[in-house]
Amino acid sequence: MNQWRISLNIWSITYQTCNSYPKYSNLIPISYTFSQPSNIDDSYTFKLFSDCLMSIIKGEAINSGDAQRSFREMTETVTSVLGVDRASVWLFSADRSYLENVELYEFVEARHSTIGNIYKADLPDYFEALETDRVIDANNASQDRRTHELTEFYLKPLGIASILDAPIRIGGQTAGVICLEQSGAQRSWTTGEIYFAGSLADMAAHAIESQ
């Protein structure tokens, strides 16, 4: 098994405040281990993903206390490495009734923007999956039970065929989600890509906690 261990002596101290992102009170050391799962045979791909995650961890943005800066770096990086068309970050509202889009990066246009909110009342299956699944790997997003509710108002208008979503979890609670979207032909997400998305969501959680 190939293994890269990254241990960082980072202590994240956060507190309750009234700004745009939720705060979580804790004091925790951050340590990441990237181990190649037995069902990922492509060592080159695994090393590519690991090097990418390493560069984010060692960069200034994730520990800057500016979550928005971290999200911008993550979305730019993941669209380039995975070759997806769009990457976005969404965070739960205080009452957990909706997700607010706080970052969207479109690879072809090289453009950062935001696109509004999506509501739990309109998407009960999707919101349930965010609470229960480590990663939502919807190869056929319009037919997948977890993402089918997005079809008419989101998937079809934007031409999105496949979605890879990784919930951002902090202290056992889902704080938001990183969404990776492929337009045109459907895409079958690989095991390596699924692991990569999950690790990216863990880093997004750290970025939020570091505020």
mmCIF file of C-alpha atoms in Angstrom:
data_model
loop_
_atom_site.group_PDB
_atom_site.id
_atom_site.type_symbol
_atom_site.label_atom_id
_atom_site.label_comp_id
_atom_site.label_asym_id
_atom_site.label_seq_id
_atom_site.Cartn_x
_atom_site.Cartn_y
_atom_site.Cartn_z
ATOM 1 C CA MET A 1 0.000 0.000 0.000
ATOM 2 C CA ASN A 2 1.295 3.442 -0.944
ATOM 3 C CA GLN A 3 0.974 5.899 1.898
ATOM 4 C CA TRP A 4 1.747 9.555 2.397
ATOM 5 C CA ARG A 5 1.346 10.801 5.954
ATOM 6 C CA ILE A 6 0.919 14.500 6.490
ATOM 7 C CA SER A 7 0.926 15.558 10.125
ATOM 8 C CA LEU A 8 0.482 19.242 10.807
ATOM 9 C CA ASN A 9 0.773 20.841 14.221
ATOM 10 C CA ILE A 10 -2.229 23.073 13.720
ATOM 11 C CA TRP A 11 -4.533 23.874 16.615
ATOM 12 C CA SER A 12 -7.857 25.273 15.571
ATOM 13 C CA ILE A 13 -9.518 27.565 18.124
ATOM 14 C CA THR A 14 -12.957 28.832 17.183
ATOM 15 C CA TYR A 15 -15.768 30.571 18.989
ATOM 16 C CA GLN A 16 -19.342 31.678 18.488
ATOM 17 C CA THR A 17 -19.767 34.918 16.578
ATOM 18 C CA CYS A 18 -22.286 36.634 14.357
ATOM 19 C CA ASN A 19 -20.823 36.718 10.864
ATOM 20 C CA SER A 20 -21.590 34.997 7.604
ATOM 21 C CA TYR A 21 -20.307 31.517 8.549
ATOM 22 C CA PRO A 22 -21.271 29.325 11.512
ATOM 23 C CA LYS A 23 -18.690 28.884 14.244
ATOM 24 C CA TYR A 24 -17.886 25.771 16.239
ATOM 25 C CA SER A 25 -16.280 25.905 19.662
ATOM 26 C CA ASN A 26 -13.398 23.452 19.866
ATOM 27 C CA LEU A 27 -9.650 23.020 20.180
ATOM 28 C CA ILE A 28 -8.334 20.249 17.950
ATOM 29 C CA PRO A 29 -5.062 19.122 16.322
ATOM 30 C CA ILE A 30 -5.250 18.631 12.577
ATOM 31 C CA SER A 31 -3.577 15.557 11.077
ATOM 32 C CA TYR A 32 -4.165 14.044 7.650
ATOM 33 C CA THR A 33 -3.195 10.598 6.393
ATOM 34 C CA PHE A 34 -3.627 9.724 2.731
ATOM 35 C CA SER A 35 -3.513 5.968 2.159
ATOM 36 C CA GLN A 36 -4.130 4.312 -1.166
ATOM 37 C CA PRO A 37 -7.239 2.096 -0.900
ATOM 38 C CA SER A 38 -6.720 -1.449 -2.148
ATOM 39 C CA ASN A 39 -9.215 -0.938 -4.972
ATOM 40 C CA ILE A 40 -7.307 2.011 -6.478
ATOM 41 C CA ASP A 41 -4.778 0.398 -8.808
ATOM 42 C CA ASP A 42 -3.525 3.518 -10.551
ATOM 43 C CA SER A 43 -0.622 4.679 -8.390
ATOM 44 C CA TYR A 44 0.021 7.675 -10.645
ATOM 45 C CA THR A 45 -3.543 8.949 -10.177
ATOM 46 C CA PHE A 46 -3.390 8.394 -6.438
ATOM 47 C CA LYS A 47 -0.123 10.307 -6.190
ATOM 48 C CA LEU A 48 -1.586 13.130 -8.292
ATOM 49 C CA PHE A 49 -4.533 13.447 -5.916
ATOM 50 C CA SER A 50 -2.300 13.193 -2.845
ATOM 51 C CA ASP A 51 0.078 15.859 -4.146
ATOM 52 C CA CYS A 52 -2.867 18.117 -4.860
ATOM 53 C CA LEU A 53 -4.235 17.725 -1.330
ATOM 54 C CA MET A 54 -0.760 18.246 0.084
ATOM 55 C CA SER A 55 -0.406 21.530 -1.800
ATOM 56 C CA ILE A 56 -3.693 22.789 -0.360
ATOM 57 C CA ILE A 57 -2.736 21.802 3.185
ATOM 58 C CA LYS A 58 0.671 23.450 2.945
ATOM 59 C CA GLY A 59 -0.684 26.583 1.276
ATOM 60 C CA GLU A 60 -1.485 29.856 2.980
ATOM 61 C CA ALA A 61 -5.191 29.980 2.202
ATOM 62 C CA ILE A 62 -6.457 27.082 4.321
ATOM 63 C CA ASN A 63 -4.836 28.441 7.494
ATOM 64 C CA SER A 64 -5.381 32.121 6.753
ATOM 65 C CA GLY A 65 -8.625 32.389 8.695
ATOM 66 C CA ASP A 66 -10.357 33.378 5.439
ATOM 67 C CA ALA A 67 -12.659 30.518 4.451
ATOM 68 C CA GLN A 68 -13.759 32.230 1.256
ATOM 69 C CA ARG A 69 -10.151 32.407 0.063
ATOM 70 C CA SER A 70 -9.758 28.690 0.824
ATOM 71 C CA PHE A 71 -12.921 27.812 -1.074
ATOM 72 C CA ARG A 72 -11.707 29.714 -4.142
ATOM 73 C CA GLU A 73 -8.416 27.825 -4.111
ATOM 74 C CA MET A 74 -10.148 24.467 -3.646
ATOM 75 C CA THR A 75 -12.654 24.952 -6.467
ATOM 76 C CA GLU A 76 -9.984 26.118 -8.911
ATOM 77 C CA THR A 77 -7.749 23.192 -7.985
ATOM 78 C CA VAL A 78 -10.368 20.467 -8.175
ATOM 79 C CA THR A 79 -11.750 21.548 -11.563
ATOM 80 C CA SER A 80 -8.237 21.435 -12.984
ATOM 81 C CA VAL A 81 -7.199 18.128 -11.398
ATOM 82 C CA LEU A 82 -10.440 16.216 -12.052
ATOM 83 C CA GLY A 83 -11.350 17.950 -15.291
ATOM 84 C CA VAL A 84 -14.862 18.862 -14.149
ATOM 85 C CA ASP A 85 -16.767 21.848 -15.508
ATOM 86 C CA ARG A 86 -17.969 23.371 -12.253
ATOM 87 C CA ALA A 87 -17.126 23.200 -8.565
ATOM 88 C CA SER A 88 -19.036 24.926 -5.790
ATOM 89 C CA VAL A 89 -19.305 25.219 -2.027
ATOM 90 C CA TRP A 90 -22.621 25.478 -0.172
ATOM 91 C CA LEU A 91 -23.166 26.103 3.556
ATOM 92 C CA PHE A 92 -26.206 25.467 5.733
ATOM 93 C CA SER A 93 -28.222 28.370 7.065
ATOM 94 C CA ALA A 94 -28.433 28.814 10.838
ATOM 95 C CA ASP A 95 -31.871 27.139 10.928
ATOM 96 C CA ARG A 96 -30.702 24.406 8.481
ATOM 97 C CA SER A 97 -33.631 25.068 6.154
ATOM 98 C CA TYR A 98 -31.501 25.875 3.113
ATOM 99 C CA LEU A 99 -28.017 25.762 1.615
ATOM 100 C CA GLU A 100 -26.391 29.027 0.553
ATOM 101 C CA ASN A 101 -23.990 28.984 -2.372
ATOM 102 C CA VAL A 102 -20.894 30.826 -1.142
ATOM 103 C CA GLU A 103 -18.560 29.894 -4.014
ATOM 104 C CA LEU A 104 -18.890 28.697 -7.601
ATOM 105 C CA TYR A 105 -16.014 28.248 -10.035
ATOM 106 C CA GLU A 106 -16.607 27.550 -13.730
ATOM 107 C CA PHE A 107 -13.507 26.086 -15.338
ATOM 108 C CA VAL A 108 -13.977 27.070 -18.995
ATOM 109 C CA GLU A 109 -14.883 30.659 -18.146
ATOM 110 C CA ALA A 110 -12.300 30.795 -15.301
ATOM 111 C CA ARG A 111 -14.985 32.617 -13.342
ATOM 112 C CA HIS A 112 -15.885 32.823 -9.657
ATOM 113 C CA SER A 113 -19.456 33.717 -8.687
ATOM 114 C CA THR A 114 -22.413 32.705 -6.505
ATOM 115 C CA ILE A 115 -25.873 31.532 -7.555
ATOM 116 C CA GLY A 116 -28.254 31.764 -4.585
ATOM 117 C CA ASN A 117 -29.860 29.176 -2.314
ATOM 118 C CA ILE A 118 -31.496 25.751 -2.476
ATOM 119 C CA TYR A 119 -34.170 24.774 0.055
ATOM 120 C CA LYS A 120 -34.715 21.611 2.068
ATOM 121 C CA ALA A 121 -38.467 21.785 1.558
ATOM 122 C CA ASP A 122 -37.949 21.457 -2.216
ATOM 123 C CA LEU A 123 -35.265 18.747 -2.076
ATOM 124 C CA PRO A 124 -35.970 16.354 0.816
ATOM 125 C CA ASP A 125 -34.181 13.353 -0.754
ATOM 126 C CA TYR A 126 -31.064 15.368 -1.527
ATOM 127 C CA PHE A 127 -30.888 16.937 1.919
ATOM 128 C CA GLU A 128 -31.382 13.522 3.533
ATOM 129 C CA ALA A 129 -28.480 12.124 1.501
ATOM 130 C CA LEU A 130 -26.263 14.965 2.687
ATOM 131 C CA GLU A 131 -26.883 13.838 6.254
ATOM 132 C CA THR A 132 -26.310 10.124 5.674
ATOM 133 C CA ASP A 133 -23.810 9.638 2.812
ATOM 134 C CA ARG A 134 -20.050 10.193 2.929
ATOM 135 C CA VAL A 135 -20.138 11.111 -0.781
ATOM 136 C CA ILE A 136 -22.987 11.408 -3.292
ATOM 137 C CA ASP A 137 -21.593 9.886 -6.481
ATOM 138 C CA ALA A 138 -24.431 10.382 -8.958
ATOM 139 C CA ASN A 139 -23.216 9.219 -12.382
ATOM 140 C CA ASN A 140 -26.675 9.800 -13.841
ATOM 141 C CA ALA A 141 -27.757 12.715 -11.687
ATOM 142 C CA SER A 142 -31.259 13.114 -13.124
ATOM 143 C CA GLN A 143 -32.091 9.466 -12.336
ATOM 144 C CA ASP A 144 -30.203 8.974 -9.079
ATOM 145 C CA ARG A 145 -32.613 8.840 -6.113
ATOM 146 C CA ARG A 146 -30.440 11.284 -4.171
ATOM 147 C CA THR A 147 -30.211 13.996 -6.826
ATOM 148 C CA HIS A 148 -33.242 13.548 -9.099
ATOM 149 C CA GLU A 149 -35.042 16.491 -7.461
ATOM 150 C CA LEU A 150 -32.451 18.850 -8.939
ATOM 151 C CA THR A 151 -33.329 17.898 -12.519
ATOM 152 C CA GLU A 152 -35.855 20.463 -13.729
ATOM 153 C CA PHE A 153 -34.567 23.655 -12.127
ATOM 154 C CA TYR A 154 -30.818 22.959 -11.970
ATOM 155 C CA LEU A 155 -29.490 19.994 -13.945
ATOM 156 C CA LYS A 156 -31.363 20.457 -17.233
ATOM 157 C CA PRO A 157 -30.931 24.245 -17.557
ATOM 158 C CA LEU A 158 -27.184 23.924 -16.953
ATOM 159 C CA GLY A 159 -26.706 20.716 -18.952
ATOM 160 C CA ILE A 160 -25.276 18.854 -15.944
ATOM 161 C CA ALA A 161 -25.164 15.078 -16.367
ATOM 162 C CA SER A 162 -23.149 13.848 -13.374
ATOM 163 C CA ILE A 163 -22.588 15.101 -9.836
ATOM 164 C CA LEU A 164 -20.020 14.226 -7.177
ATOM 165 C CA ASP A 165 -20.973 15.882 -3.875
ATOM 166 C CA ALA A 166 -19.038 15.574 -0.613
ATOM 167 C CA PRO A 167 -20.743 16.766 2.579
ATOM 168 C CA ILE A 168 -18.667 19.023 4.833
ATOM 169 C CA ARG A 169 -18.962 17.749 8.398
ATOM 170 C CA ILE A 170 -17.882 19.466 11.604
ATOM 171 C CA GLY A 171 -18.330 17.894 15.016
ATOM 172 C CA GLY A 172 -20.625 15.217 13.598
ATOM 173 C CA GLN A 173 -22.937 17.765 11.953
ATOM 174 C CA THR A 174 -23.236 18.464 8.238
ATOM 175 C CA ALA A 175 -22.174 22.079 7.772
ATOM 176 C CA GLY A 176 -22.368 22.186 3.994
ATOM 177 C CA VAL A 177 -21.262 20.439 0.797
ATOM 178 C CA ILE A 178 -18.668 20.629 -1.963
ATOM 179 C CA CYS A 179 -20.271 19.957 -5.357
ATOM 180 C CA LEU A 180 -18.435 18.810 -8.487
ATOM 181 C CA GLU A 181 -20.420 18.845 -11.713
ATOM 182 C CA GLN A 182 -19.843 17.360 -15.156
ATOM 183 C CA SER A 183 -21.764 18.669 -18.167
ATOM 184 C CA GLY A 184 -22.540 16.870 -21.420
ATOM 185 C CA ALA A 185 -21.940 13.131 -21.331
ATOM 186 C CA GLN A 186 -22.423 11.183 -18.130
ATOM 187 C CA ARG A 187 -19.336 10.433 -16.085
ATOM 188 C CA SER A 188 -18.676 7.358 -13.969
ATOM 189 C CA TRP A 189 -16.835 8.582 -10.898
ATOM 190 C CA THR A 190 -13.861 6.444 -9.964
ATOM 191 C CA THR A 191 -12.989 5.245 -6.483
ATOM 192 C CA GLY A 192 -10.011 7.598 -6.457
ATOM 193 C CA GLU A 193 -12.162 10.590 -7.388
ATOM 194 C CA ILE A 194 -14.654 9.734 -4.661
ATOM 195 C CA TYR A 195 -11.903 9.524 -2.027
ATOM 196 C CA PHE A 196 -10.439 12.782 -3.329
ATOM 197 C CA ALA A 197 -13.767 14.618 -3.022
ATOM 198 C CA GLY A 198 -14.241 13.359 0.539
ATOM 199 C CA SER A 199 -10.776 14.554 1.528
ATOM 200 C CA LEU A 200 -11.446 17.944 -0.028
ATOM 201 C CA ALA A 201 -14.608 18.275 2.071
ATOM 202 C CA ASP A 202 -12.546 17.525 5.201
ATOM 203 C CA MET A 203 -10.226 20.387 4.291
ATOM 204 C CA ALA A 204 -13.187 22.705 3.738
ATOM 205 C CA ALA A 205 -14.323 21.834 7.256
ATOM 206 C CA HIS A 206 -10.898 22.834 8.597
ATOM 207 C CA ALA A 207 -11.043 26.101 6.649
ATOM 208 C CA ILE A 208 -14.372 26.947 8.303
ATOM 209 C CA GLU A 209 -13.074 26.038 11.754
ATOM 210 C CA SER A 210 -9.948 28.152 11.242
ATOM 211 C CA GLN A 211 -11.944 31.358 10.868
#
